[in-house]
PDB file of C-alpha atoms and ligand atoms in Angstrom:
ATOM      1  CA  UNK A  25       0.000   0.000   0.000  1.00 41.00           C
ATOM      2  CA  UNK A  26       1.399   2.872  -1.093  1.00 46.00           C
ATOM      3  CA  UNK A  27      -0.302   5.484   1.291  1.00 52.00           C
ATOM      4  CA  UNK A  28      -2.522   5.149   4.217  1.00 58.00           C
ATOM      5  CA  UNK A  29      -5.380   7.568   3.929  1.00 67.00           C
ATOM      6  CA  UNK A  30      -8.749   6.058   4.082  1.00 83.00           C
ATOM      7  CA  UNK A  31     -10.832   6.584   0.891  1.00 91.00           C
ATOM      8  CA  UNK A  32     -13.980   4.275   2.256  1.00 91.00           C
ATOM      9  CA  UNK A  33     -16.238   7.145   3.129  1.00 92.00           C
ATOM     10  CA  UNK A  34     -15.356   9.189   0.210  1.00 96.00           C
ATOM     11  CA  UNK A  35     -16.665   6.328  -2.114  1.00 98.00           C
ATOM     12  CA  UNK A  36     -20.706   6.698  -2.587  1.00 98.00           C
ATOM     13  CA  UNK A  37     -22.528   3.254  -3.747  1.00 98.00           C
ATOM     14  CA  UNK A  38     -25.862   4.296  -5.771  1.00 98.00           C
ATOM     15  CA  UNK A  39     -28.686   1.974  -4.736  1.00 98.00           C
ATOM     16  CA  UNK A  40     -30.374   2.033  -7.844  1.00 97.00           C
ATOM     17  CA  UNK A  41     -32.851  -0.819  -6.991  1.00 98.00           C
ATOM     18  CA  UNK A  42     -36.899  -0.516  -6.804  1.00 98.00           C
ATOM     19  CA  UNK A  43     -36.649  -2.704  -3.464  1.00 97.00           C
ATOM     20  CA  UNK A  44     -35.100  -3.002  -0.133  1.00 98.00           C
ATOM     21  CA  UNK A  45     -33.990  -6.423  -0.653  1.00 98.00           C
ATOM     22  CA  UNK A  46     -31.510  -6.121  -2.783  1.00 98.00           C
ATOM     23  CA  UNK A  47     -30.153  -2.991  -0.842  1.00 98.00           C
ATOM     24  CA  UNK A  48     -29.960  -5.281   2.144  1.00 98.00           C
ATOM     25  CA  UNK A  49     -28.334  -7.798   0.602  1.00 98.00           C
ATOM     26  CA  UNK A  50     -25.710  -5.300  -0.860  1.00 98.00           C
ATOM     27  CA  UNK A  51     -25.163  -3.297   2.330  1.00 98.00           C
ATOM     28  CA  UNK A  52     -24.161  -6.997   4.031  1.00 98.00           C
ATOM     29  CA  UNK A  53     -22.208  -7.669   1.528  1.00 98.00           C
ATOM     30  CA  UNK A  54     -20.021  -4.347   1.947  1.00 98.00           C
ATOM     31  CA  UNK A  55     -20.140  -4.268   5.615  1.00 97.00           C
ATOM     32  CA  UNK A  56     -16.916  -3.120   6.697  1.00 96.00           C
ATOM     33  CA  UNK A  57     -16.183  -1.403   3.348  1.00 97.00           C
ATOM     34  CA  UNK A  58     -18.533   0.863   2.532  1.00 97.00           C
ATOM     35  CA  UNK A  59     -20.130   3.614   4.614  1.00 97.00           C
ATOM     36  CA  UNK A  60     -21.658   5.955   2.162  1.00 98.00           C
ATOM     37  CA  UNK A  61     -24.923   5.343   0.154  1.00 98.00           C
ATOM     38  CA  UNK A  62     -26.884   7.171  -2.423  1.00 98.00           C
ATOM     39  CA  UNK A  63     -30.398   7.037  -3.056  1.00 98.00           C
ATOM     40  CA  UNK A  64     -31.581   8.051  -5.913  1.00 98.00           C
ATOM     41  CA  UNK A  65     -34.758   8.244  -8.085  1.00 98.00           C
ATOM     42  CA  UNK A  66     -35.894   4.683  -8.370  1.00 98.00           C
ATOM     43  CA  UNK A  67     -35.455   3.259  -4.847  1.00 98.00           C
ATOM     44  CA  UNK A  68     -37.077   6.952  -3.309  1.00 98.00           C
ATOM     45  CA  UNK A  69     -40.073   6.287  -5.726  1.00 98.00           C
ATOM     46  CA  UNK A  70     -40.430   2.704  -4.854  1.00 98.00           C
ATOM     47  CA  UNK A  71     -39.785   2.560  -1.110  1.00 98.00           C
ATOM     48  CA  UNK A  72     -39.844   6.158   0.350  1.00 97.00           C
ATOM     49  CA  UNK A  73     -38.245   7.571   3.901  1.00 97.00           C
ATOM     50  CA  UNK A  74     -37.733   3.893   4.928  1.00 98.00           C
ATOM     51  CA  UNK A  75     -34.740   3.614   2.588  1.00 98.00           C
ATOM     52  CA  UNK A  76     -33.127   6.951   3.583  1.00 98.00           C
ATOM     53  CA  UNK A  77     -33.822   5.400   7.163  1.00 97.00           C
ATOM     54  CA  UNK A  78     -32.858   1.425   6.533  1.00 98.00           C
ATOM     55  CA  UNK A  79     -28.881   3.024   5.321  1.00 98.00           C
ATOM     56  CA  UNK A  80     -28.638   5.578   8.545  1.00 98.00           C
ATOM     57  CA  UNK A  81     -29.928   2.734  11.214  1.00 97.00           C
ATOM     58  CA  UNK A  82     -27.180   0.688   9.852  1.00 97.00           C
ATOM     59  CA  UNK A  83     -25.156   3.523  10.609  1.00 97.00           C
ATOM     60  CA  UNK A  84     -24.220   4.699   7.081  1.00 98.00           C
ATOM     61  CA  UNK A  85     -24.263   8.314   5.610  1.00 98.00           C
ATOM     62  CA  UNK A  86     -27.338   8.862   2.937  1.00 98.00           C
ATOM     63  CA  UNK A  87     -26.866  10.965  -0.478  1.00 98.00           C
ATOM     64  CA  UNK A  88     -30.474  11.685  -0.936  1.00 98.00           C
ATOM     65  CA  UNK A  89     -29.809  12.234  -5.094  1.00 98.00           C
ATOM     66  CA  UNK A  90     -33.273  14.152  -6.371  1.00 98.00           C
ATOM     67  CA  UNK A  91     -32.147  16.478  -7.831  1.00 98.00           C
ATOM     68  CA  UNK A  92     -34.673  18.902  -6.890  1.00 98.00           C
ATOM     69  CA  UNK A  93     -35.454  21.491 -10.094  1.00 98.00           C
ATOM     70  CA  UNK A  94     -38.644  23.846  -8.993  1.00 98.00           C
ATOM     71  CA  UNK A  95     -39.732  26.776  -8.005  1.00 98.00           C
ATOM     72  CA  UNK A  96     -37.381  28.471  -5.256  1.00 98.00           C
ATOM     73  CA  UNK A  97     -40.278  27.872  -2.543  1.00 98.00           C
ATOM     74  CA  UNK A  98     -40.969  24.177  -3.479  1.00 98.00           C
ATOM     75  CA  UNK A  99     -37.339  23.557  -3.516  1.00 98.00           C
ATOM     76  CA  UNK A 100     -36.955  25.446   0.058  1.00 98.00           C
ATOM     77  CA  UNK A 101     -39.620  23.079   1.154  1.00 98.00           C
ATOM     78  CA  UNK A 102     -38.441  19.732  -0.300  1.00 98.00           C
ATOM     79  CA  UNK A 103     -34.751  20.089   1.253  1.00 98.00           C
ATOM     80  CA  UNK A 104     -36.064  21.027   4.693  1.00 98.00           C
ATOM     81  CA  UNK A 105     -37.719  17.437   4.348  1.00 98.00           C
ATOM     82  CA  UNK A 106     -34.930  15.575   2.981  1.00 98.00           C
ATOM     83  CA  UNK A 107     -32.877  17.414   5.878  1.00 98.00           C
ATOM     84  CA  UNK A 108     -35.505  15.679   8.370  1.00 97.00           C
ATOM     85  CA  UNK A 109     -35.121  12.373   7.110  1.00 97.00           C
ATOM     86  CA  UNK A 110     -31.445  12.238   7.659  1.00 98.00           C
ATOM     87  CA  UNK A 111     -29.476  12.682   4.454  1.00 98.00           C
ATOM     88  CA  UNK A 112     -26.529  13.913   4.256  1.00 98.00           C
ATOM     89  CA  UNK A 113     -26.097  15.223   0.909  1.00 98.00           C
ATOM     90  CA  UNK A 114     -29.019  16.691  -0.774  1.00 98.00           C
ATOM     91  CA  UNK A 115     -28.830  17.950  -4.057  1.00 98.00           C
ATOM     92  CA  UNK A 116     -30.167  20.211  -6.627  1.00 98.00           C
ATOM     93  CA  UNK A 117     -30.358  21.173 -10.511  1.00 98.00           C
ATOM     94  CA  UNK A 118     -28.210  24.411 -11.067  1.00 97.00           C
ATOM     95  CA  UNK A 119     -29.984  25.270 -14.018  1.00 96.00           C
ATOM     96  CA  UNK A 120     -32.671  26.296 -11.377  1.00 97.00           C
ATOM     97  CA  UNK A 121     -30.776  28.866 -10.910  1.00 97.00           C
ATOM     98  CA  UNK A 122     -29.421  31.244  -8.011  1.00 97.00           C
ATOM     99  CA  UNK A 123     -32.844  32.281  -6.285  1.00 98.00           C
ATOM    100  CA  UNK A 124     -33.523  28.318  -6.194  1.00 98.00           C
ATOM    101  CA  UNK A 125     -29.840  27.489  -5.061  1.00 98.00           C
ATOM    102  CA  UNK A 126     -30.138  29.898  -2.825  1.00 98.00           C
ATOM    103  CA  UNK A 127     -33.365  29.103  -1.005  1.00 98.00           C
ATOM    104  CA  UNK A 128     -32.435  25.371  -1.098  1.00 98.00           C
ATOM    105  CA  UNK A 129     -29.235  26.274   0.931  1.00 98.00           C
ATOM    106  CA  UNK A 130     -30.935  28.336   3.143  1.00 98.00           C
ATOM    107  CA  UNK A 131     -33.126  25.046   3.696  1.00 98.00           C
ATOM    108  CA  UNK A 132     -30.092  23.079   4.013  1.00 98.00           C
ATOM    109  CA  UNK A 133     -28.881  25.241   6.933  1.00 98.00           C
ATOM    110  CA  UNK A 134     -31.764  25.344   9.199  1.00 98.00           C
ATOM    111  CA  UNK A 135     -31.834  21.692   8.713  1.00 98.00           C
ATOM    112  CA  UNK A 136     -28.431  21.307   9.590  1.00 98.00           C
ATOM    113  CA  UNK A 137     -29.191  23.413  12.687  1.00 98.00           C
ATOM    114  CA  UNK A 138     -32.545  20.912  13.845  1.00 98.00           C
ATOM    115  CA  UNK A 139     -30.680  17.979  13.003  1.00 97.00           C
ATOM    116  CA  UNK A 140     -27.130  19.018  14.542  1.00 98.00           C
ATOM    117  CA  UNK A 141     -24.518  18.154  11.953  1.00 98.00           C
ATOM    118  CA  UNK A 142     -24.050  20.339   8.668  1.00 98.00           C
ATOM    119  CA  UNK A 143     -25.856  18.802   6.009  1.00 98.00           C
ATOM    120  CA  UNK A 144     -24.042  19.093   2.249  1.00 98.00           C
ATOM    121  CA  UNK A 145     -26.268  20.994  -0.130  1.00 98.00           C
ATOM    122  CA  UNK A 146     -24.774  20.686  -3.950  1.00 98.00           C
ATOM    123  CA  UNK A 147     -25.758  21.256  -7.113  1.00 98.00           C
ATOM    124  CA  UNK A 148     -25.689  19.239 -10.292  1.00 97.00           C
ATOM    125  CA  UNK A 149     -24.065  20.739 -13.167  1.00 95.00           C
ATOM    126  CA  UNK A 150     -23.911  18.554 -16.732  1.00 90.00           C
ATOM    127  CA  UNK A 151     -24.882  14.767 -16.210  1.00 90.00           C
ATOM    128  CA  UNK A 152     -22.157  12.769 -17.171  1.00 83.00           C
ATOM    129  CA  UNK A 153     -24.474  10.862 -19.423  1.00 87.00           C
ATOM    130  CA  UNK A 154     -24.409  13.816 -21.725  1.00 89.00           C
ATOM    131  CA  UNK A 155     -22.108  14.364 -24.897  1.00 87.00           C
ATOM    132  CA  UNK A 156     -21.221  17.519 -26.276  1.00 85.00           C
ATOM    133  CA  UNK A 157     -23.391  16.956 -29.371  1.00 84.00           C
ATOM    134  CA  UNK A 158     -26.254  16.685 -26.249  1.00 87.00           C
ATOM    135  CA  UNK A 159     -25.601  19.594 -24.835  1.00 87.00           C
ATOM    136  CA  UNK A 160     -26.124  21.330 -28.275  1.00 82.00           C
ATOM    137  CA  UNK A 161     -29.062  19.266 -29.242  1.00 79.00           C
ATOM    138  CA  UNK A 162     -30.503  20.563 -26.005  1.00 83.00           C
ATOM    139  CA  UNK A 163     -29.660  24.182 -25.849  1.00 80.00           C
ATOM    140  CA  UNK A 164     -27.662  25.501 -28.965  1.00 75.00           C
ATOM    141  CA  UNK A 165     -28.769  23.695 -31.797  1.00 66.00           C
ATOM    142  CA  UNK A 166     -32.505  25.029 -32.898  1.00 61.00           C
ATOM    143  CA  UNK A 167     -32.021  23.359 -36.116  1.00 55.00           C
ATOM    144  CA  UNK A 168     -34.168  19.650 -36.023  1.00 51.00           C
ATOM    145  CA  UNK A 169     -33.496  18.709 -38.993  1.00 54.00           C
ATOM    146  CA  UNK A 170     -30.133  17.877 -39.668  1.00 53.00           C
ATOM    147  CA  UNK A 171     -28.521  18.206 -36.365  1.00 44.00           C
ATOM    148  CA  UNK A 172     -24.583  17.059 -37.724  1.00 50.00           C
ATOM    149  CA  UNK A 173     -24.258  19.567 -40.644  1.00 49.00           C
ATOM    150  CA  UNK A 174     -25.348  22.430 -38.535  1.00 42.00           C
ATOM    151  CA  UNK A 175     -23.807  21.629 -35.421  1.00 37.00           C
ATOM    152  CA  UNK A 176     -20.224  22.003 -37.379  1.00 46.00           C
ATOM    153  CA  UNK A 177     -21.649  25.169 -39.141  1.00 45.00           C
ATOM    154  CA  UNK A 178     -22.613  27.245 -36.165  1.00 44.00           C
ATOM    155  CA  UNK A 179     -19.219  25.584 -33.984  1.00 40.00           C
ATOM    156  CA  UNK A 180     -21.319  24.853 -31.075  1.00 40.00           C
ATOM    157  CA  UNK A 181     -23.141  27.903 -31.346  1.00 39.00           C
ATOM    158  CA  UNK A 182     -23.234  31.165 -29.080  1.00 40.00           C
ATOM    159  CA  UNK A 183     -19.476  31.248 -29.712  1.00 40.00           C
ATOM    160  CA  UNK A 184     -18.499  28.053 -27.541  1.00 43.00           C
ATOM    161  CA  UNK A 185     -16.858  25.360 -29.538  1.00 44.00           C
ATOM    162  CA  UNK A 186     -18.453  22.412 -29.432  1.00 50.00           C
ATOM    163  CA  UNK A 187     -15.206  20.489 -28.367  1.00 53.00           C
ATOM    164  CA  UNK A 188     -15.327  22.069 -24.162  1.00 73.00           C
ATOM    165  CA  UNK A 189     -19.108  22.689 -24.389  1.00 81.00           C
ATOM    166  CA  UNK A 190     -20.357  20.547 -21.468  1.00 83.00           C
ATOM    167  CA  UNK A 191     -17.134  21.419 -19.829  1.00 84.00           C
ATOM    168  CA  UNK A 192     -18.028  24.958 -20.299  1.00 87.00           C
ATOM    169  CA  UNK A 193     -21.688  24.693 -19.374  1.00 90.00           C
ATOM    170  CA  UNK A 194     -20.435  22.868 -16.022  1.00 92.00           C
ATOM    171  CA  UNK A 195     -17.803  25.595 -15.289  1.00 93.00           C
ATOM    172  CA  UNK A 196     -21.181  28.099 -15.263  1.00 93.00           C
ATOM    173  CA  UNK A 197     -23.425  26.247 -13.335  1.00 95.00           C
ATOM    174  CA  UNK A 198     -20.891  25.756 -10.719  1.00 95.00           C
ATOM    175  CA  UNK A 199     -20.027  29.444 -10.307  1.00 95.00           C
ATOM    176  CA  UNK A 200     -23.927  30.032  -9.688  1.00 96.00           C
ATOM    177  CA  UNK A 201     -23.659  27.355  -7.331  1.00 97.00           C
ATOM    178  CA  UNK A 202     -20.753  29.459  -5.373  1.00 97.00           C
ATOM    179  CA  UNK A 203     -22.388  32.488  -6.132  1.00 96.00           C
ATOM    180  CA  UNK A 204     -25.617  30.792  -4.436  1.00 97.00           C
ATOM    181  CA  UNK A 205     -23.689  29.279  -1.567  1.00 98.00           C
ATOM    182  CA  UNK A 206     -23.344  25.641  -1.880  1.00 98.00           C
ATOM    183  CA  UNK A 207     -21.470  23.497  -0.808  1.00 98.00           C
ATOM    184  CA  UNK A 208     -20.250  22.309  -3.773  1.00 98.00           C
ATOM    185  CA  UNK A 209     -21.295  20.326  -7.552  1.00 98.00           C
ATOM    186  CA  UNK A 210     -22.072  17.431  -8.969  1.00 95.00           C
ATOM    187  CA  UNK A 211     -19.795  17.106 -12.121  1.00 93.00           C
ATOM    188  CA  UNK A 212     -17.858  14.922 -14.346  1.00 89.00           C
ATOM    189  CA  UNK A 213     -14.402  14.415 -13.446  1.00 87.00           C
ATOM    190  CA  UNK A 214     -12.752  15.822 -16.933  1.00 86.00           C
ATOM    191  CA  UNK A 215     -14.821  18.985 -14.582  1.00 89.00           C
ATOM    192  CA  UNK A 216     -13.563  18.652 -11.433  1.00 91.00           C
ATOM    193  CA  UNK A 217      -9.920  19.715 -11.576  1.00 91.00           C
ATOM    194  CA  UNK A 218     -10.837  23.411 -13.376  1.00 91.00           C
ATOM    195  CA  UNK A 219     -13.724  24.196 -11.087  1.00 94.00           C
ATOM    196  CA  UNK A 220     -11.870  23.729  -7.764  1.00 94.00           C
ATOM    197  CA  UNK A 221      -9.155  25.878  -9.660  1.00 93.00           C
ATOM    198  CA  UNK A 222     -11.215  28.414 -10.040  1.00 93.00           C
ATOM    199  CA  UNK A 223     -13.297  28.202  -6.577  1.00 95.00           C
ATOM    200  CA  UNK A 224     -11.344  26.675  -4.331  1.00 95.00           C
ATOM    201  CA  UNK A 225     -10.440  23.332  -2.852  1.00 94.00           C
ATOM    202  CA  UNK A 226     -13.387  23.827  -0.349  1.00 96.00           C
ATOM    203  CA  UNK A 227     -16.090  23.679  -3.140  1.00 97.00           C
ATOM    204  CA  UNK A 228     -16.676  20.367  -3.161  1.00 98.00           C
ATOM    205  CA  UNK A 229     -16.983  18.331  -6.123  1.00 97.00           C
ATOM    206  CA  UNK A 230     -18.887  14.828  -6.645  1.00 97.00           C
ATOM    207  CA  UNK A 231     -18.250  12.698  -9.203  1.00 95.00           C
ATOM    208  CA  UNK A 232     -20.346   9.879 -10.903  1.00 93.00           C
ATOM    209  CA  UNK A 233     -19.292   8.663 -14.143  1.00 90.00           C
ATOM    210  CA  UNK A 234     -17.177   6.276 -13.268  1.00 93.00           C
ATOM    211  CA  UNK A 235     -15.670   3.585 -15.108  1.00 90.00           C
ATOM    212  CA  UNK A 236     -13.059   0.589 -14.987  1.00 85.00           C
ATOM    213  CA  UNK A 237     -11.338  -1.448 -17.933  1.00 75.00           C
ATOM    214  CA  UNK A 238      -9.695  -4.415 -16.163  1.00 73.00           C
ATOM    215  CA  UNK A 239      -5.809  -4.714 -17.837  1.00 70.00           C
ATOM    216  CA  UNK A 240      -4.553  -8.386 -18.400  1.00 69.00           C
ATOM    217  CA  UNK A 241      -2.827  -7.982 -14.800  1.00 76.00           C
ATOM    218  CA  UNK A 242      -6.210  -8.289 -13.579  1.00 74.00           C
ATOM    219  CA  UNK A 243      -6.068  -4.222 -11.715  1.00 73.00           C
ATOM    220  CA  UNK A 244      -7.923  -1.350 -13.219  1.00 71.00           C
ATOM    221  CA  UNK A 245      -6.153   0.263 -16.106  1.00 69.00           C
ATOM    222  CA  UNK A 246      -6.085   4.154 -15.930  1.00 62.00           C
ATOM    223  CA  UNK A 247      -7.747   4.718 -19.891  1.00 56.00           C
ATOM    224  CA  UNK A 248     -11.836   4.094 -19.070  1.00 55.00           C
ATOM    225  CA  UNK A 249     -14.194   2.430 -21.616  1.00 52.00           C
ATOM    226  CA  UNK A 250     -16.792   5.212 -22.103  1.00 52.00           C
ATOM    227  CA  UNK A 251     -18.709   3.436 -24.489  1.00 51.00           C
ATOM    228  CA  UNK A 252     -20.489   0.690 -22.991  1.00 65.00           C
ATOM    229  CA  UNK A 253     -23.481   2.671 -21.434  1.00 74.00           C
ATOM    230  CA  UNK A 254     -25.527   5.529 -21.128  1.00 77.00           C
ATOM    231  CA  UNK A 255     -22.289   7.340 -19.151  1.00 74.00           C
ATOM    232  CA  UNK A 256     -20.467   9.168 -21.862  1.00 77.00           C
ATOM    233  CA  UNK A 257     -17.935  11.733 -19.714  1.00 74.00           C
ATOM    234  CA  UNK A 258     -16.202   9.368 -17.733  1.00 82.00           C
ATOM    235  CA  UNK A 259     -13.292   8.200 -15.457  1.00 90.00           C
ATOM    236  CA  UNK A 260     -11.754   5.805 -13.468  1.00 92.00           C
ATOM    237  CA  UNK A 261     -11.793   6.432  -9.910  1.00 94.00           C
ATOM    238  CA  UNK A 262      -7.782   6.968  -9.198  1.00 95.00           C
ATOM    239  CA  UNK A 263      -8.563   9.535 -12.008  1.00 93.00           C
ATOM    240  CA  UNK A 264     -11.405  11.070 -10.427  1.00 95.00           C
ATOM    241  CA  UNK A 265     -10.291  11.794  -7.256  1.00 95.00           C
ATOM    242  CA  UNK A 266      -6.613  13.009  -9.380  1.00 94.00           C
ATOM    243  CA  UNK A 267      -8.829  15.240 -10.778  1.00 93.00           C
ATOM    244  CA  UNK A 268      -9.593  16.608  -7.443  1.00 94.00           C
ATOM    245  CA  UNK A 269     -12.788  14.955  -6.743  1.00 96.00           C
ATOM    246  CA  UNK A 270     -14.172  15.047  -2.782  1.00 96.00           C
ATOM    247  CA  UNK A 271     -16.360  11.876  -3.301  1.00 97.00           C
ATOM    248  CA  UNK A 272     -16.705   9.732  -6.658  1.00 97.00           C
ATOM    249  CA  UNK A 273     -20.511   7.847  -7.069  1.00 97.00           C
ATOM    250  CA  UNK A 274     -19.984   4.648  -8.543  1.00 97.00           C
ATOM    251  CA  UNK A 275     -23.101   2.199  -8.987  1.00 96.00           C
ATOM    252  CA  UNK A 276     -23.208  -0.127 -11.710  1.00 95.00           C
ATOM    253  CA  UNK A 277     -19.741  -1.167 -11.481  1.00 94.00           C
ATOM    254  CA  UNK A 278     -20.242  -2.579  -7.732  1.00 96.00           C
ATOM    255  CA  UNK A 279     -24.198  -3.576  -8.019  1.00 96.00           C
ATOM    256  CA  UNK A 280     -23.960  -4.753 -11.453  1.00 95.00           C
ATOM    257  CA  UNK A 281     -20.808  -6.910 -10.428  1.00 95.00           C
ATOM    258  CA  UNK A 282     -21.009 -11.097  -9.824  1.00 96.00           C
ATOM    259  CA  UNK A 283     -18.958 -10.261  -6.124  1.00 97.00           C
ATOM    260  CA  UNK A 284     -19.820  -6.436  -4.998  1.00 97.00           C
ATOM    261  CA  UNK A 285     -17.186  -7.035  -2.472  1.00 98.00           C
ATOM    262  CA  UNK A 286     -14.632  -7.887  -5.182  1.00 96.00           C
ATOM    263  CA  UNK A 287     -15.154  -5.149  -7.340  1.00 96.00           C
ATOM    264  CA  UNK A 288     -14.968  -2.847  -4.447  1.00 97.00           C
ATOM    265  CA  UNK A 289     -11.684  -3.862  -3.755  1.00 96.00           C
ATOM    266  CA  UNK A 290     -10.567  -3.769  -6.778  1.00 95.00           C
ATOM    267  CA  UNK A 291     -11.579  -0.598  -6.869  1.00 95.00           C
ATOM    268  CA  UNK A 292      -9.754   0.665  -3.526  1.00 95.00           C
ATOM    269  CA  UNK A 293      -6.501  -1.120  -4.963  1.00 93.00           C
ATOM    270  CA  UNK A 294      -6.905   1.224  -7.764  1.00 92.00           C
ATOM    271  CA  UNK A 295      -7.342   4.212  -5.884  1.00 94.00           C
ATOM    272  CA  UNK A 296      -4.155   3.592  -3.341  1.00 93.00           C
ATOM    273  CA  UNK A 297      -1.985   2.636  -6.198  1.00 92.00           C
ATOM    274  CA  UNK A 298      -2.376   5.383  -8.447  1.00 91.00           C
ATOM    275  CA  UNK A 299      -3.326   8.317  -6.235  1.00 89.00           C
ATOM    276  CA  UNK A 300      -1.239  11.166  -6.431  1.00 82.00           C
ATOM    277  CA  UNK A 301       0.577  12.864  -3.722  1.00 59.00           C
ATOM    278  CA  UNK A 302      -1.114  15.734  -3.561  1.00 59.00           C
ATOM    279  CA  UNK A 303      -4.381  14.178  -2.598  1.00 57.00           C
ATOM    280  CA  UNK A 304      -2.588  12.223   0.752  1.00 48.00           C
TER     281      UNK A 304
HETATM  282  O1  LIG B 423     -24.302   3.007 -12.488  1.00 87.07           O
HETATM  283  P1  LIG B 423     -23.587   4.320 -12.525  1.00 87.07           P
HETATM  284  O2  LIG B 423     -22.205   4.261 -11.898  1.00 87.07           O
HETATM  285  O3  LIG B 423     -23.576   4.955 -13.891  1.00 87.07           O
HETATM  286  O4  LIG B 423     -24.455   5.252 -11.569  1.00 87.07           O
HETATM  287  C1  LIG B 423     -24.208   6.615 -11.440  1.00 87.07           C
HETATM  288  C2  LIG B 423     -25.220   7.173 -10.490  1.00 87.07           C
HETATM  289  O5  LIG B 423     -24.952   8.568 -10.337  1.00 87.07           O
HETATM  290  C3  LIG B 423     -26.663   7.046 -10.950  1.00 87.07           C
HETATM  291  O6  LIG B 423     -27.439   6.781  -9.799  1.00 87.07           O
HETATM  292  C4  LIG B 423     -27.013   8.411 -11.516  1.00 87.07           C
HETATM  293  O7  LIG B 423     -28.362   8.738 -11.303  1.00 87.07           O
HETATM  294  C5  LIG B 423     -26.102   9.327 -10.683  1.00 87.07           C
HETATM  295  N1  LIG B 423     -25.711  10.583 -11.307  1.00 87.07           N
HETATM  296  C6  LIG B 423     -25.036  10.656 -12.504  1.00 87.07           C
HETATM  297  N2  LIG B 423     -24.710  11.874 -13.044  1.00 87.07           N
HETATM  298  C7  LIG B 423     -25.016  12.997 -12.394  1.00 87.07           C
HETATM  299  C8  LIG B 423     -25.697  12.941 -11.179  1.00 87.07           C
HETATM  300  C9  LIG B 423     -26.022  11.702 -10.645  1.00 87.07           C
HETATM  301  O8  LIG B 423     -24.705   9.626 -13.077  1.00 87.07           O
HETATM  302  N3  LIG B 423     -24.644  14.179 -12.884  1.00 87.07           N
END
């Protein structure tokens, strides 16, 4: 082992099951390993508070991923209950913009004051399922007809080239996130290393889009295979947290794996062989 700091609570597991079976059965199987869950759309939707509730009684910390996106008094409203239920990260969508951020943090805060420990409030930039060309499908690229030939005429449009678009677009959201307070972003990890540049190594980034090639030495090789699912601006986690990542969110990769506690490891072994210094 090459250094000694412990990376188990800065690695989130996304429970993306519609049952608390399975969630059992994976916490037991990475007892002693993993101590940081996220909860995200499908298990909230399917089993409610008692998930949030099942991770903390087994004394675990909770990223309560909804990615709230509403008006600034809904949001206000919907973090004060996430606060009550325990999580400890709660996110939201930046593109709500800075009145939203701003009254979800101010949520945040009170309920880090009832509940007696600070509770993260972040917000998500760019999903790292998105491309460039997605990005200006989505918001550039009015044209519906031929998206290809007029995506290279207009160079990502609005003056950005369409090469750093999404990095661009992240950069943005995350300076309305400071500018509203947060804690810190959600954001790819090709993100991660320019926006704590920019805002500081307390602006925390989290990063999901992560990925791992397994090299004929049987260990994690450092180039990622982005093109085996919907993740397209991805990592592998020694390169994420390199990158300057505070947590990395990896869910498939452990859940989808024939021994979760295997691929964890494998995972770790990654992380403490090719971490740089800086990060120790
Ligand atoms: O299985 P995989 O490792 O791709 O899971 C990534 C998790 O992180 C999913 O639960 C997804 O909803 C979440 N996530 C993401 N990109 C974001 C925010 C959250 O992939 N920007």
């Amino acid at each position: 082992m090459k250094n000694s700091v412990n990376f188990n609570d800065k690695i989130i597991i996304a429970l993306d099951y519609g049952d608390l079976k399975p969630v059992k059965n994976l916490l037991d199987k990475l007892e002693g390993r993993a101590f940081f869950y996220k909860v995200g759309f499908e298990l909230f939707t399917s089993c409610g508070e008692k998930s949030v509730k099942f991770i903390k009684e087994r004394g675990c910390k909770v990223f309560l991923d909804l990615k709230y996106h509403d008006i600034p008094n809904t949001v206000y409203k919907a973090v004060k209950a996430a606060g009550k239920l325990g999580a400890d990260i709660i996110n939201v969508h930046a593109s709500g913009g800075t009145d939203m951020m701003s009254a979800a943090k101010k949520a945040a805060e009170e309920a880090s004051e009832d509940a007696g420990k600070h509770i993260d409030i972040i917000a998500v930039t760019v999903l790292t399922s998105l491309s460039d060309g997605d990005i200006n499908r989505i918001f550039y690229d009015y044209n519906y007809n031929d998206y290809e030939e007029v995506i290279q005429e207009k160079d990502g449009g609005y003056g950005v080239s369409k090469e750093g678009i999404s990095s661009g677009l992240a950069m943005h959201l995350a300076r309305l996130a400071k500018i509203s307070k947060l804690d810190g972003v959600v954001c790819s990890g090709r993100e991660s290393s320019n926006i704590k540049k920019t805002l500081g190594k307390d602006f925390k980034t989290v990063t999901p889009g992560i990925r791992t090639k397994i090299g004929s030495d049987n260990k994690i090789t450092n180039c990622a295979d982005n093109s085996k699912d919907d993740q397209k601006r991805v990592m592998t986690p020694s390169e994420a947290f390199n990158a300057g990542a505070d947590y990395i969110v990896i869910g498939r990769e452990i859940t989808g794996a024939a021994d979760p506690a295997v691929a964890f490891d494998k995972i770790y072994t990654d992380i403490k062989d090719n971490i740089s210094m800086q990060k120790i």
